[in-house]
Amino acid sequence: MTGPAQAAYADHPLAERARAVMPGGNTRSTLFVPPTPPFAVRGEGAWVEDQLGHRVLDCNNNYTALVHGHAFEPVQRAVAGVVPRGTAFGLPTAEDVALAELLQQRTGLELWRFSNSGTEAVMTALRGARAATGRDVVIRFAGSYHGTTDAVVDVTAPGVPDAVGQTVVVVPQGDRAAYDAALDEHGDDLAGVLVDLMPNRAGLVPADPGFVTHLRETTRRLGAVLVVDEVITYRLDVGGLHQRYGIEPDLVTFGKVIGGGYPVGGLGGRAEIMDVFDPRRQGAVGWGGTFSANPVTMTAGRVALEHLDEAAIARLDRLGELLRGLLAEAGVAASGGGSLTRLREPVDVGELWWEAYRRGVMAGTNGLVALSTPMTEDDVRTIASALVDAVRTVKKETPA
Ligand code: PMP
């Protein structure tokens, strides 16, 4: 069964209202698909229903954040217990201590701080790295997405001051010669290196272990801070993807799944570096955030993580293998690992998104397919066949 045509969404009264009050009718660039995306009306487990009553299996999971799908009962129950007691305070609460304790236990990272988004976590990690080293230059890798703070977007992007380019060096991921050349040039002023070990926007290909070890060895030698961005990848391993590489980063940024469906960012790391945020210290790095570490998010995150144990991740891994196997059998190019897969077909991604959506599968607008714990093997088979069909349609091939 296929869903409504794109025009039915573009001409919908909600889309018209949105265009009258927001640029392009849009408030979040990352989920725009032309001519205008559907509006979500409700979510339940692995399913989302839009304003036209079309139901889709949600492989976007709010860009991987909803690892347990929508309205996950244990999280809803816990949140319902917290909300009547107040949602945000001008005091710390026991809930942020509890989430930090859980994350410390799972990852071994010594000290923690929370914010409202992954963008803020990355921004603060870079500030921390610069404060801890007294240096300015950050090396990051081409194509990786780390949110929207100036230092991590393309320096040629509109609105980014040219001066940002003086303190940020971008090299191709895995290119040891380019990285070593950047170290030769900037090593003395290197504050840190920021890396995502399986960067989604750069193609969702796992980083080369030898290269990652090299990053750890060189940053350690130069007294620079190694920051691993696990905003997406933390769903892949209880301890964080970095543990599979056998490295100990100085700082690790978090977001998405650690908020259990509520706005979140987190930074964990070695005490020696995290101490730059200690407000008792002279010249500490300030870190506010009116809603940072609010008890609703902290509770939701703790409960979501308690249900994302090794067994849950192993089951998701098997579903991911099944999906990638089915895509490969059908000749559809894909990359990824665990519960994260990315379609790698050279086609118009907007067109592909709509073809999959009409067939009842919502992917990320750039071809990301994220699985969630409420999904079954049957769901994964349904997802695979809808995606294969969608790819063939966009490529104008006759279905097999
Ligand atoms: N880092 C990575 C690897 C991400 O994927 C994202 C968001 N997709 C961010 C940082 C920014 O997180 P947020 O959208 O919560 O600001």
Tab-separated table of C-alpha atoms and ligand atoms in Angstrom:
chain	number	residue	atom	x	y	z
A	1	MET	CA	0.000	0.000	0.000
A	2	THR	CA	1.412	3.400	-0.868
A	3	GLY	CA	0.757	6.628	0.985
A	4	PRO	CA	-0.536	10.009	-0.146
A	5	ALA	CA	1.256	11.975	-2.892
A	6	GLN	CA	3.786	14.680	-1.940
A	7	ALA	CA	1.349	17.380	-3.094
A	8	ALA	CA	-1.172	16.302	-0.448
A	9	TYR	CA	1.408	17.296	2.185
A	10	ALA	CA	2.575	20.473	0.434
A	11	ASP	CA	-1.012	21.720	0.055
A	12	HIS	CA	-2.104	20.700	3.536
A	13	PRO	CA	-3.378	23.569	5.750
A	14	LEU	CA	-0.699	22.804	8.382
A	15	ALA	CA	2.047	23.287	5.770
A	16	GLU	CA	0.460	26.590	4.733
A	17	ARG	CA	0.303	27.763	8.349
A	18	ALA	CA	3.954	26.730	8.821
A	19	ARG	CA	5.077	28.689	5.738
A	20	ALA	CA	3.367	31.813	7.109
A	21	VAL	CA	5.322	31.733	10.366
A	22	MET	CA	8.652	29.977	9.696
A	23	PRO	CA	11.270	30.366	6.931
A	24	GLY	CA	10.322	27.779	4.320
A	25	GLY	CA	7.765	26.484	6.813
A	26	ASN	CA	10.695	24.884	8.616
A	27	THR	CA	12.314	25.135	12.034
A	28	ARG	CA	14.771	22.245	11.798
A	29	SER	CA	16.795	22.066	8.560
A	30	THR	CA	17.824	18.465	9.174
A	31	LEU	CA	14.312	17.127	8.691
A	32	PHE	CA	13.320	19.163	5.656
A	33	VAL	CA	12.456	17.198	2.546
A	34	PRO	CA	11.181	19.105	-0.451
A	35	PRO	CA	8.513	20.228	-1.161
A	36	THR	CA	7.485	19.993	2.489
A	37	PRO	CA	7.695	17.128	4.967
A	38	PRO	CA	4.672	15.432	6.549
A	39	PHE	CA	3.785	16.453	10.107
A	40	ALA	CA	3.890	13.791	12.814
A	41	VAL	CA	0.684	13.449	14.789
A	42	ARG	CA	1.459	10.504	17.044
A	43	GLY	CA	4.082	7.874	17.696
A	44	GLU	CA	3.680	4.467	19.250
A	45	GLY	CA	6.572	2.024	19.564
A	46	ALA	CA	8.154	1.652	16.141
A	47	TRP	CA	5.305	3.468	14.379
A	48	VAL	CA	4.526	7.077	13.497
A	49	GLU	CA	1.286	8.418	12.071
A	50	ASP	CA	1.183	11.678	10.100
A	51	GLN	CA	-1.515	14.330	9.625
A	52	LEU	CA	-3.023	12.393	6.706
A	53	GLY	CA	-3.343	9.195	8.751
A	54	HIS	CA	-0.466	7.495	6.880
A	55	ARG	CA	1.437	5.118	9.205
A	56	VAL	CA	5.148	4.422	8.820
A	57	LEU	CA	7.755	2.262	10.533
A	58	ASP	CA	10.047	4.847	12.081
A	59	CYS	CA	13.658	4.250	11.017
A	60	ASN	CA	14.520	7.853	11.723
A	61	ASN	CA	13.879	7.546	15.503
A	62	ASN	CA	14.273	11.300	15.750
A	63	TYR	CA	17.721	10.945	14.221
A	64	THR	CA	18.623	7.865	16.310
A	65	ALA	CA	17.598	9.343	19.684
A	66	LEU	CA	14.555	7.111	20.258
A	67	VAL	CA	16.263	3.756	20.605
A	68	HIS	CA	13.148	2.384	22.349
A	69	GLY	CA	10.727	3.922	19.873
A	70	HIS	CA	7.904	6.273	20.804
A	71	ALA	CA	6.130	6.641	24.135
A	72	PHE	CA	8.246	3.871	25.697
A	73	GLU	CA	6.150	2.782	28.652
A	74	PRO	CA	8.842	2.551	31.386
A	75	VAL	CA	10.088	6.057	30.504
A	76	GLN	CA	6.573	7.498	30.371
A	77	ARG	CA	5.749	5.981	33.760
A	78	ALA	CA	8.935	7.325	35.369
A	79	VAL	CA	8.442	10.787	33.851
A	80	ALA	CA	4.828	10.846	35.047
A	81	GLY	CA	6.187	10.282	38.549
A	82	VAL	CA	8.580	13.240	38.298
A	83	VAL	CA	6.514	15.923	36.546
A	84	PRO	CA	4.006	16.582	39.362
A	85	ARG	CA	6.956	17.376	41.676
A	86	GLY	CA	8.320	20.096	39.359
A	87	THR	CA	10.094	20.033	36.021
A	88	ALA	CA	13.062	22.390	36.454
A	89	PHE	CA	14.721	24.010	39.442
A	90	GLY	CA	17.270	26.642	40.324
A	91	LEU	CA	18.956	23.895	42.352
A	92	PRO	CA	20.603	20.619	41.375
A	93	THR	CA	18.506	17.466	41.856
A	94	ALA	CA	19.183	13.843	42.776
A	95	GLU	CA	18.139	12.871	39.241
A	96	ASP	CA	21.238	14.377	37.612
A	97	VAL	CA	23.493	12.658	40.119
A	98	ALA	CA	21.756	9.346	39.337
A	99	LEU	CA	22.231	9.667	35.560
A	100	ALA	CA	25.881	10.641	36.013
A	101	GLU	CA	26.402	7.638	38.320
A	102	LEU	CA	24.854	5.291	35.764
A	103	LEU	CA	26.916	6.698	32.900
A	104	GLN	CA	30.100	6.572	34.956
A	105	GLN	CA	29.426	2.929	35.764
A	106	ARG	CA	28.642	2.035	32.121
A	107	THR	CA	31.512	3.898	30.462
A	108	GLY	CA	34.165	4.239	33.136
A	109	LEU	CA	34.391	7.976	32.336
A	110	GLU	CA	35.116	9.718	35.602
A	111	LEU	CA	33.208	12.998	35.663
A	112	TRP	CA	30.070	14.248	33.925
A	113	ARG	CA	28.124	17.319	32.960
A	114	PHE	CA	24.825	17.689	31.139
A	115	SER	CA	23.329	20.138	28.672
A	116	ASN	CA	20.309	20.278	26.379
A	117	SER	CA	21.770	19.184	23.055
A	118	GLY	CA	24.655	17.406	21.433
A	119	THR	CA	25.660	20.729	19.899
A	120	GLU	CA	26.191	22.173	23.359
A	121	ALA	CA	28.106	19.079	24.467
A	122	VAL	CA	30.520	19.454	21.533
A	123	MET	CA	30.798	23.217	22.021
A	124	THR	CA	31.650	22.760	25.669
A	125	ALA	CA	34.082	19.911	24.987
A	126	LEU	CA	36.042	22.181	22.650
A	127	ARG	CA	35.991	25.005	25.184
A	128	GLY	CA	37.170	22.562	27.847
A	129	ALA	CA	39.959	21.236	25.629
A	130	ARG	CA	41.147	24.755	24.882
A	131	ALA	CA	40.946	25.793	28.531
A	132	ALA	CA	42.770	22.679	29.751
A	133	THR	CA	45.621	23.086	27.272
A	134	GLY	CA	45.792	26.866	26.929
A	135	ARG	CA	45.905	26.302	23.139
A	136	ASP	CA	43.503	27.166	20.336
A	137	VAL	CA	43.693	24.784	17.378
A	138	VAL	CA	41.259	21.925	16.920
A	139	ILE	CA	41.609	19.241	14.253
A	140	ARG	CA	38.408	17.620	13.009
A	141	PHE	CA	37.528	15.378	10.086
A	142	ALA	CA	35.862	16.240	6.800
A	143	GLY	CA	32.242	15.261	6.367
A	144	SER	CA	31.543	14.459	10.031
A	145	TYR	CA	28.592	16.254	11.589
A	146	HIS	CA	29.005	17.514	15.141
A	147	GLY	CA	26.066	19.914	15.456
A	148	THR	CA	25.871	23.588	14.636
A	149	THR	CA	28.441	25.506	16.658
A	150	ASP	CA	30.807	27.621	14.471
A	151	ALA	CA	33.884	25.439	15.034
A	152	VAL	CA	32.249	22.326	13.581
A	153	VAL	CA	30.510	23.658	10.488
A	154	ASP	CA	32.137	24.362	7.146
A	155	VAL	CA	34.090	27.600	7.457
A	156	THR	CA	32.739	28.657	4.051
A	157	ALA	CA	29.120	28.229	5.239
A	158	PRO	CA	27.099	31.451	5.303
A	159	GLY	CA	27.278	33.217	8.651
A	160	VAL	CA	30.515	31.595	9.842
A	161	PRO	CA	33.279	34.174	10.457
A	162	ASP	CA	36.468	33.602	8.433
A	163	ALA	CA	38.399	33.820	11.697
A	164	VAL	CA	37.043	30.393	12.693
A	165	GLY	CA	39.289	28.900	9.995
A	166	GLN	CA	42.367	30.100	11.883
A	167	THR	CA	41.685	27.778	14.796
A	168	VAL	CA	40.047	24.782	13.107
A	169	VAL	CA	41.855	22.420	10.753
A	170	VAL	CA	39.836	19.919	8.741
A	171	VAL	CA	41.479	16.793	7.324
A	172	PRO	CA	40.021	13.714	5.602
A	173	GLN	CA	39.190	10.948	8.111
A	174	GLY	CA	41.664	8.090	7.921
A	175	ASP	CA	44.216	10.123	5.928
A	176	ARG	CA	47.276	9.668	8.087
A	177	ALA	CA	49.559	11.762	5.876
A	178	ALA	CA	47.176	14.744	5.940
A	179	TYR	CA	46.701	14.383	9.685
A	180	ASP	CA	50.441	14.155	10.344
A	181	ALA	CA	51.021	17.217	8.141
A	182	ALA	CA	48.427	19.134	10.201
A	183	LEU	CA	50.272	18.082	13.365
A	184	ASP	CA	53.584	19.270	11.916
A	185	GLU	CA	52.052	22.634	11.212
A	186	HIS	CA	49.907	23.118	14.319
A	187	GLY	CA	51.172	20.624	16.900
A	188	ASP	CA	52.477	23.303	19.273
A	189	ASP	CA	49.105	25.017	19.337
A	190	LEU	CA	46.943	21.903	19.242
A	191	ALA	CA	44.183	21.947	21.868
A	192	GLY	CA	42.429	18.832	20.686
A	193	VAL	CA	41.248	16.412	18.033
A	194	LEU	CA	37.520	15.780	17.545
A	195	VAL	CA	36.518	12.478	15.975
A	196	ASP	CA	33.365	10.429	15.398
A	197	LEU	CA	34.238	6.734	15.114
A	198	MET	CA	31.385	5.979	12.704
A	199	PRO	CA	30.376	9.335	11.250
A	200	ASN	CA	26.893	9.228	9.792
A	201	ARG	CA	27.087	12.164	7.384
A	202	ALA	CA	30.483	11.028	6.145
A	203	GLY	CA	28.922	7.705	5.064
A	204	LEU	CA	28.542	5.657	8.280
A	205	VAL	CA	31.773	3.750	7.741
A	206	PRO	CA	33.592	2.600	10.908
A	207	ALA	CA	36.895	4.413	11.492
A	208	ASP	CA	40.077	2.467	10.813
A	209	PRO	CA	41.396	1.099	14.162
A	210	GLY	CA	45.031	1.859	13.297
A	211	PHE	CA	44.140	5.460	12.550
A	212	VAL	CA	42.216	5.798	15.807
A	213	THR	CA	45.152	4.416	17.801
A	214	HIS	CA	47.377	6.923	15.986
A	215	LEU	CA	45.042	9.761	17.063
A	216	ARG	CA	45.286	8.596	20.665
A	217	GLU	CA	49.074	8.250	20.601
A	218	THR	CA	49.737	11.576	18.890
A	219	THR	CA	47.346	13.631	21.045
A	220	ARG	CA	48.817	12.092	24.167
A	221	ARG	CA	52.351	12.850	22.991
A	222	LEU	CA	51.472	16.472	22.213
A	223	GLY	CA	49.498	17.039	25.408
A	224	ALA	CA	46.334	17.645	23.374
A	225	VAL	CA	42.830	16.459	24.236
A	226	LEU	CA	41.223	13.602	22.297
A	227	VAL	CA	37.473	14.196	22.062
A	228	VAL	CA	35.307	11.358	20.740
A	229	ASP	CA	31.825	12.383	19.616
A	230	GLU	CA	29.449	9.594	20.629
A	231	VAL	CA	26.240	11.601	20.237
A	232	ILE	CA	25.022	8.988	17.741
A	233	THR	CA	27.300	6.010	18.356
A	234	TYR	CA	26.616	5.583	22.058
A	235	ARG	CA	23.579	3.459	21.163
A	236	LEU	CA	25.996	0.813	19.785
A	237	ASP	CA	27.794	-0.228	22.977
A	238	VAL	CA	27.055	0.044	26.704
A	239	GLY	CA	30.522	1.476	27.236
A	240	GLY	CA	30.574	3.604	24.078
A	241	LEU	CA	31.930	2.702	20.642
A	242	HIS	CA	35.390	3.955	21.662
A	243	GLN	CA	35.768	0.943	23.965
A	244	ARG	CA	35.607	-1.386	20.954
A	245	TYR	CA	38.650	0.484	19.644
A	246	GLY	CA	40.454	-0.070	22.928
A	247	ILE	CA	41.221	3.604	23.413
A	248	GLU	CA	40.710	5.914	26.370
A	249	PRO	CA	39.599	9.330	25.137
A	250	ASP	CA	40.031	12.403	27.315
A	251	LEU	CA	36.512	13.667	26.669
A	252	VAL	CA	33.438	12.016	25.147
A	253	THR	CA	30.354	13.892	23.976
A	254	PHE	CA	26.879	12.398	24.310
A	255	GLY	CA	23.301	13.233	23.394
A	256	LYS	CA	20.258	11.530	21.880
A	257	VAL	CA	19.721	8.165	23.665
A	258	ILE	CA	20.959	9.424	27.043
A	259	GLY	CA	17.876	11.690	27.208
A	260	GLY	CA	15.289	8.934	26.775
A	261	GLY	CA	13.366	11.040	24.229
A	262	TYR	CA	13.871	14.425	25.922
A	263	PRO	CA	16.356	17.194	25.012
A	264	VAL	CA	19.866	16.331	26.161
A	265	GLY	CA	23.586	16.630	25.760
A	266	GLY	CA	26.300	15.204	27.968
A	267	LEU	CA	30.030	15.378	28.417
A	268	GLY	CA	32.019	12.705	30.221
A	269	GLY	CA	35.743	12.526	30.670
A	270	ARG	CA	38.915	12.289	32.654
A	271	ALA	CA	38.784	14.182	35.931
A	272	GLU	CA	41.966	16.050	35.080
A	273	ILE	CA	40.258	17.687	32.083
A	274	MET	CA	36.704	17.897	33.444
A	275	ASP	CA	38.044	19.799	36.453
A	276	VAL	CA	38.281	22.914	34.263
A	277	PHE	CA	34.517	23.170	34.859
A	278	ASP	CA	34.803	22.957	38.655
A	279	PRO	CA	33.195	26.224	39.843
A	280	ARG	CA	35.312	26.209	42.990
A	281	ARG	CA	38.379	26.724	40.843
A	282	GLN	CA	39.900	30.053	40.003
A	283	GLY	CA	39.252	30.724	36.296
A	284	ALA	CA	36.855	27.813	35.850
A	285	VAL	CA	35.077	27.440	32.492
A	286	GLY	CA	31.468	28.580	32.990
A	287	TRP	CA	28.663	26.275	31.932
A	288	GLY	CA	25.074	27.354	32.439
A	289	GLY	CA	21.976	26.182	30.639
A	290	THR	CA	18.602	27.054	32.153
A	291	PHE	CA	17.210	23.590	31.472
A	292	SER	CA	20.457	21.627	31.650
A	293	ALA	CA	20.138	18.474	33.770
A	294	ASN	CA	16.434	19.054	34.406
A	295	PRO	CA	14.925	16.131	36.330
A	296	VAL	CA	12.535	15.135	33.537
A	297	THR	CA	15.311	14.547	31.009
A	298	MET	CA	17.597	12.992	33.605
A	299	THR	CA	14.917	10.501	34.698
A	300	ALA	CA	13.909	9.638	31.141
A	301	GLY	CA	17.549	9.115	30.201
A	302	ARG	CA	18.311	6.910	33.173
A	303	VAL	CA	15.327	4.644	32.561
A	304	ALA	CA	15.981	4.436	28.808
A	305	LEU	CA	19.594	3.422	29.459
A	306	GLU	CA	18.582	0.819	32.052
A	307	HIS	CA	16.649	-0.831	29.214
A	308	LEU	CA	19.518	-0.446	26.759
A	309	ASP	CA	21.628	-3.174	28.299
A	310	GLU	CA	24.018	-5.581	26.573
A	311	ALA	CA	21.227	-8.005	25.658
A	312	ALA	CA	19.109	-5.241	24.091
A	313	ILE	CA	22.093	-3.995	22.085
A	314	ALA	CA	22.996	-7.538	20.968
A	315	ARG	CA	19.421	-8.044	19.735
A	316	LEU	CA	19.557	-4.741	17.838
A	317	ASP	CA	22.905	-5.800	16.347
A	318	ARG	CA	21.280	-8.992	15.015
A	319	LEU	CA	18.405	-6.999	13.499
A	320	GLY	CA	20.929	-4.652	11.899
A	321	GLU	CA	22.861	-7.592	10.411
A	322	LEU	CA	19.608	-9.006	9.068
A	323	LEU	CA	18.734	-5.676	7.440
A	324	ARG	CA	22.156	-5.208	5.840
A	325	GLY	CA	22.099	-8.838	4.691
A	326	LEU	CA	18.713	-8.415	3.008
A	327	LEU	CA	19.814	-5.181	1.327
A	328	ALA	CA	23.034	-6.807	0.091
A	329	GLU	CA	21.104	-9.815	-1.272
A	330	ALA	CA	18.969	-7.396	-3.261
A	331	GLY	CA	22.048	-5.567	-4.549
A	332	VAL	CA	21.379	-2.371	-2.581
A	333	ALA	CA	24.577	-0.679	-1.340
A	334	ALA	CA	24.605	0.076	2.379
A	335	SER	CA	27.107	0.725	5.173
A	336	GLY	CA	26.938	0.889	8.943
A	337	GLY	CA	27.073	-1.316	11.998
A	338	GLY	CA	24.762	-2.499	14.780
A	339	SER	CA	21.398	-0.737	14.750
A	340	LEU	CA	22.623	1.931	12.308
A	341	THR	CA	22.584	1.454	8.538
A	342	ARG	CA	22.972	3.925	5.735
A	343	LEU	CA	21.846	3.519	2.136
A	344	ARG	CA	24.742	4.275	-0.177
A	345	GLU	CA	23.017	4.323	-3.543
A	346	PRO	CA	23.954	7.229	-5.846
A	347	VAL	CA	20.407	8.550	-6.127
A	348	ASP	CA	18.505	11.696	-5.201
A	349	VAL	CA	18.095	11.269	-1.438
A	350	GLY	CA	14.941	13.400	-1.273
A	351	GLU	CA	13.267	11.262	-3.917
A	352	LEU	CA	14.406	8.104	-2.150
A	353	TRP	CA	13.058	9.400	1.168
A	354	TRP	CA	9.609	9.947	-0.340
A	355	GLU	CA	9.527	6.597	-2.137
A	356	ALA	CA	10.359	4.819	1.136
A	357	TYR	CA	7.897	6.953	3.087
A	358	ARG	CA	5.064	6.216	0.703
A	359	ARG	CA	5.858	2.519	1.187
A	360	GLY	CA	5.561	2.876	4.963
A	361	VAL	CA	9.179	3.399	6.030
A	362	MET	CA	10.568	6.676	7.360
A	363	ALA	CA	14.356	6.933	7.002
A	364	GLY	CA	16.613	9.883	7.796
A	365	THR	CA	16.535	12.542	5.091
A	366	ASN	CA	20.093	11.520	4.159
A	367	GLY	CA	19.511	7.772	3.920
A	368	LEU	CA	20.100	6.798	7.555
A	369	VAL	CA	18.097	3.796	8.757
A	370	ALA	CA	18.067	3.426	12.554
A	371	LEU	CA	16.426	0.460	14.251
A	372	SER	CA	14.700	0.556	17.628
A	373	THR	CA	14.033	-2.059	20.328
A	374	PRO	CA	10.262	-2.403	19.661
A	375	MET	CA	11.029	-3.629	16.118
A	376	THR	CA	10.668	-7.304	15.276
A	377	GLU	CA	12.355	-9.462	12.638
A	378	ASP	CA	9.186	-9.157	10.570
A	379	ASP	CA	9.409	-5.374	10.817
A	380	VAL	CA	13.000	-5.531	9.564
A	381	ARG	CA	11.930	-7.665	6.575
A	382	THR	CA	9.172	-5.149	5.826
A	383	ILE	CA	11.696	-2.293	6.083
A	384	ALA	CA	14.174	-4.076	3.792
A	385	SER	CA	11.635	-4.818	1.084
A	386	ALA	CA	10.217	-1.261	1.171
A	387	LEU	CA	13.737	0.191	0.899
A	388	VAL	CA	14.747	-2.144	-1.932
A	389	ASP	CA	11.555	-1.291	-3.796
A	390	ALA	CA	12.129	2.427	-3.182
A	391	VAL	CA	15.740	2.284	-4.422
A	392	ARG	CA	14.698	0.404	-7.570
A	393	THR	CA	11.912	2.869	-8.263
A	394	VAL	CA	14.231	5.861	-7.913
A	395	LYS	CA	16.784	4.135	-10.134
A	396	LYS	CA	13.905	3.392	-12.556
A	397	GLU	CA	14.684	-0.318	-12.450
A	398	THR	CA	11.968	-2.917	-12.850
A	399	PRO	CA	11.277	-4.611	-9.492
A	400	ALA	CA	12.630	-8.213	-9.443
B	1	PMP	N1	27.295	15.096	17.073
B	1	PMP	C1	26.801	14.124	16.292
B	1	PMP	C2	27.668	12.968	15.888
B	1	PMP	C3	25.469	14.197	15.862
B	1	PMP	O1	24.979	13.260	15.061
B	1	PMP	C4	24.670	15.288	16.276
B	1	PMP	C5	23.211	15.408	15.873
B	1	PMP	N2	22.759	14.633	14.864
B	1	PMP	C6	25.241	16.252	17.100
B	1	PMP	C7	26.552	16.133	17.486
B	1	PMP	C8	24.444	17.436	17.555
B	1	PMP	O2	23.442	17.026	18.461
B	1	PMP	P1	22.121	17.897	18.651
B	1	PMP	O3	21.308	17.770	17.402
B	1	PMP	O4	21.444	17.281	19.847
B	1	PMP	O5	22.560	19.299	18.908
